Coordinates of C-alpha atoms in Angstrom, one line a residue:
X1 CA -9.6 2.2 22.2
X2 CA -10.9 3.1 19.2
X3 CA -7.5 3.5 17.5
X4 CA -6.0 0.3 18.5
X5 CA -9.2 -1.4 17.8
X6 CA -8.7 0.1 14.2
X7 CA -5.1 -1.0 14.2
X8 CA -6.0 -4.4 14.8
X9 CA -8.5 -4.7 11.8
X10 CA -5.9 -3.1 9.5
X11 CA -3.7 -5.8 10.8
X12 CA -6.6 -8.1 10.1
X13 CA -7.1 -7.6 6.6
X14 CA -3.7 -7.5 5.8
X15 CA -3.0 -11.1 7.1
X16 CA -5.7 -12.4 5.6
X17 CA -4.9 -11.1 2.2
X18 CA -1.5 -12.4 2.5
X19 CA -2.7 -15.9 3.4
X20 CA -5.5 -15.9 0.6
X21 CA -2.3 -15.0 -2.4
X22 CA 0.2 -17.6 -0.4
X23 CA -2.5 -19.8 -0.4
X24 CA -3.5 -19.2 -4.0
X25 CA 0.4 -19.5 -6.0
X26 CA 2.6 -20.6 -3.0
X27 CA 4.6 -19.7 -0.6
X28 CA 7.6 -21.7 -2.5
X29 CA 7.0 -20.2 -5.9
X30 CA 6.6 -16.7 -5.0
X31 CA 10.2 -17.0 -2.7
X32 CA 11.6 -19.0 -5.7
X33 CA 11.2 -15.9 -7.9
X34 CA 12.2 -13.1 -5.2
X35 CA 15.3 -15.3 -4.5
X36 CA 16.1 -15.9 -8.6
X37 CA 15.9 -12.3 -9.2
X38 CA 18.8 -10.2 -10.0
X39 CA 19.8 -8.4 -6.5
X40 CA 20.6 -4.9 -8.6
X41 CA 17.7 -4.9 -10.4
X42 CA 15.6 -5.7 -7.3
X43 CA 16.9 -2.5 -5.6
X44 CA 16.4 -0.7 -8.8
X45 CA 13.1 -1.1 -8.9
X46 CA 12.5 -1.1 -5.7
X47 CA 14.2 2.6 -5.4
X48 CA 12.1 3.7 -8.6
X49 CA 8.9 2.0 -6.6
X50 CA 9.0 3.8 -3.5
X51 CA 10.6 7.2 -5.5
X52 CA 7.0 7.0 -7.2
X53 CA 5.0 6.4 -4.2
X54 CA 6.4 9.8 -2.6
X55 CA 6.2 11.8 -5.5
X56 CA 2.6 10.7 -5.9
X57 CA 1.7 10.9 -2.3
X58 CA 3.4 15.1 -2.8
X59 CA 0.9 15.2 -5.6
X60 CA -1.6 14.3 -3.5
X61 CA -0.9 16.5 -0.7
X62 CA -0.7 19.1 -3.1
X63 CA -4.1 18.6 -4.8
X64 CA -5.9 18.3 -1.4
X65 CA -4.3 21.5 0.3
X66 CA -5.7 23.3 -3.0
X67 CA -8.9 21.8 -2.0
X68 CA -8.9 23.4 1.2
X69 CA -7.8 20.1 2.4
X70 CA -4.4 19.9 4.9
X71 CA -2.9 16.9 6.2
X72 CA 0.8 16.6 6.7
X73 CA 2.8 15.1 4.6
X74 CA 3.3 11.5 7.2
X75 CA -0.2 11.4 6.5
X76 CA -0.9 11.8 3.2
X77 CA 1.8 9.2 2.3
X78 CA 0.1 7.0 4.7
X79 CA -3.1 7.1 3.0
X80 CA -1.6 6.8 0.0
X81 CA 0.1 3.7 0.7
X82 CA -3.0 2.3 2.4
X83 CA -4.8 2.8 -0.9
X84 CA -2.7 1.4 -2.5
X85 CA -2.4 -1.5 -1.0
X86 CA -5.7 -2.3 -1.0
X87 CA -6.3 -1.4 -5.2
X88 CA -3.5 -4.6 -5.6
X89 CA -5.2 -6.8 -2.8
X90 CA -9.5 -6.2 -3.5
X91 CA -10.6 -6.7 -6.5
X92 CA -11.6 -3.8 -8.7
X93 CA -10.1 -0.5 -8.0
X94 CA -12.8 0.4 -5.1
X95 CA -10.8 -0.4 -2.2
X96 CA -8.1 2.3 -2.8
X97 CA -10.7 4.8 -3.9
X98 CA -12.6 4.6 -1.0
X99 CA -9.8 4.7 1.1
X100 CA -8.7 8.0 -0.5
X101 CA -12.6 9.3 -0.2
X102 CA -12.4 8.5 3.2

């Protein structure tokens, strides 16, 4: 219960941050500039994007097993991404931190 109940917040608060920044430039502006971009370059960066978010996630891992700290790997990515989701969406960088505290 617990779990799914948790689910269903993280689901939450991503919806409403979506509908606060389509709200805020657009819907039709921010599909007018994914649609005008260069398809090779948008793969590009979107390979180098995700390259970077494993490799930092390893880091990660890496720094907290030194800690004394083991998670798998699935895990540590998943926080990772969570924090980082939430340092673009809240303003400040606290919402990332204290997902990575946590």
């Amino acid at each position: 219960m617990k779990k799914a109940l948790s689910f269903i917040l993280k689901i939450g608060v991503t919806t409403a941050l979506f509908i606060l920044l389509f709200r805020k430039l657009g819907f039709s502006t921010i599909f007018d500039k994914v649609i005008s971009a260069n398809p090779c370059y948008l793969a590009i960066a979107c390979s180098i994007f995700l390259a970077s978010m494993v490799l930092s996630a390893i880091q990660w891992n890496l720094l907290l097993a030194h800690q004394g700290v083991i998670l798998t790997e699935k895990k540590t990515f998943s926080l990772y991404m969570i924090g980082h989701f939430f340092n673009n969406f809240l303003p400040g960088a606290m919402g990332g931190d204290l997902v990575k505290v946590y």
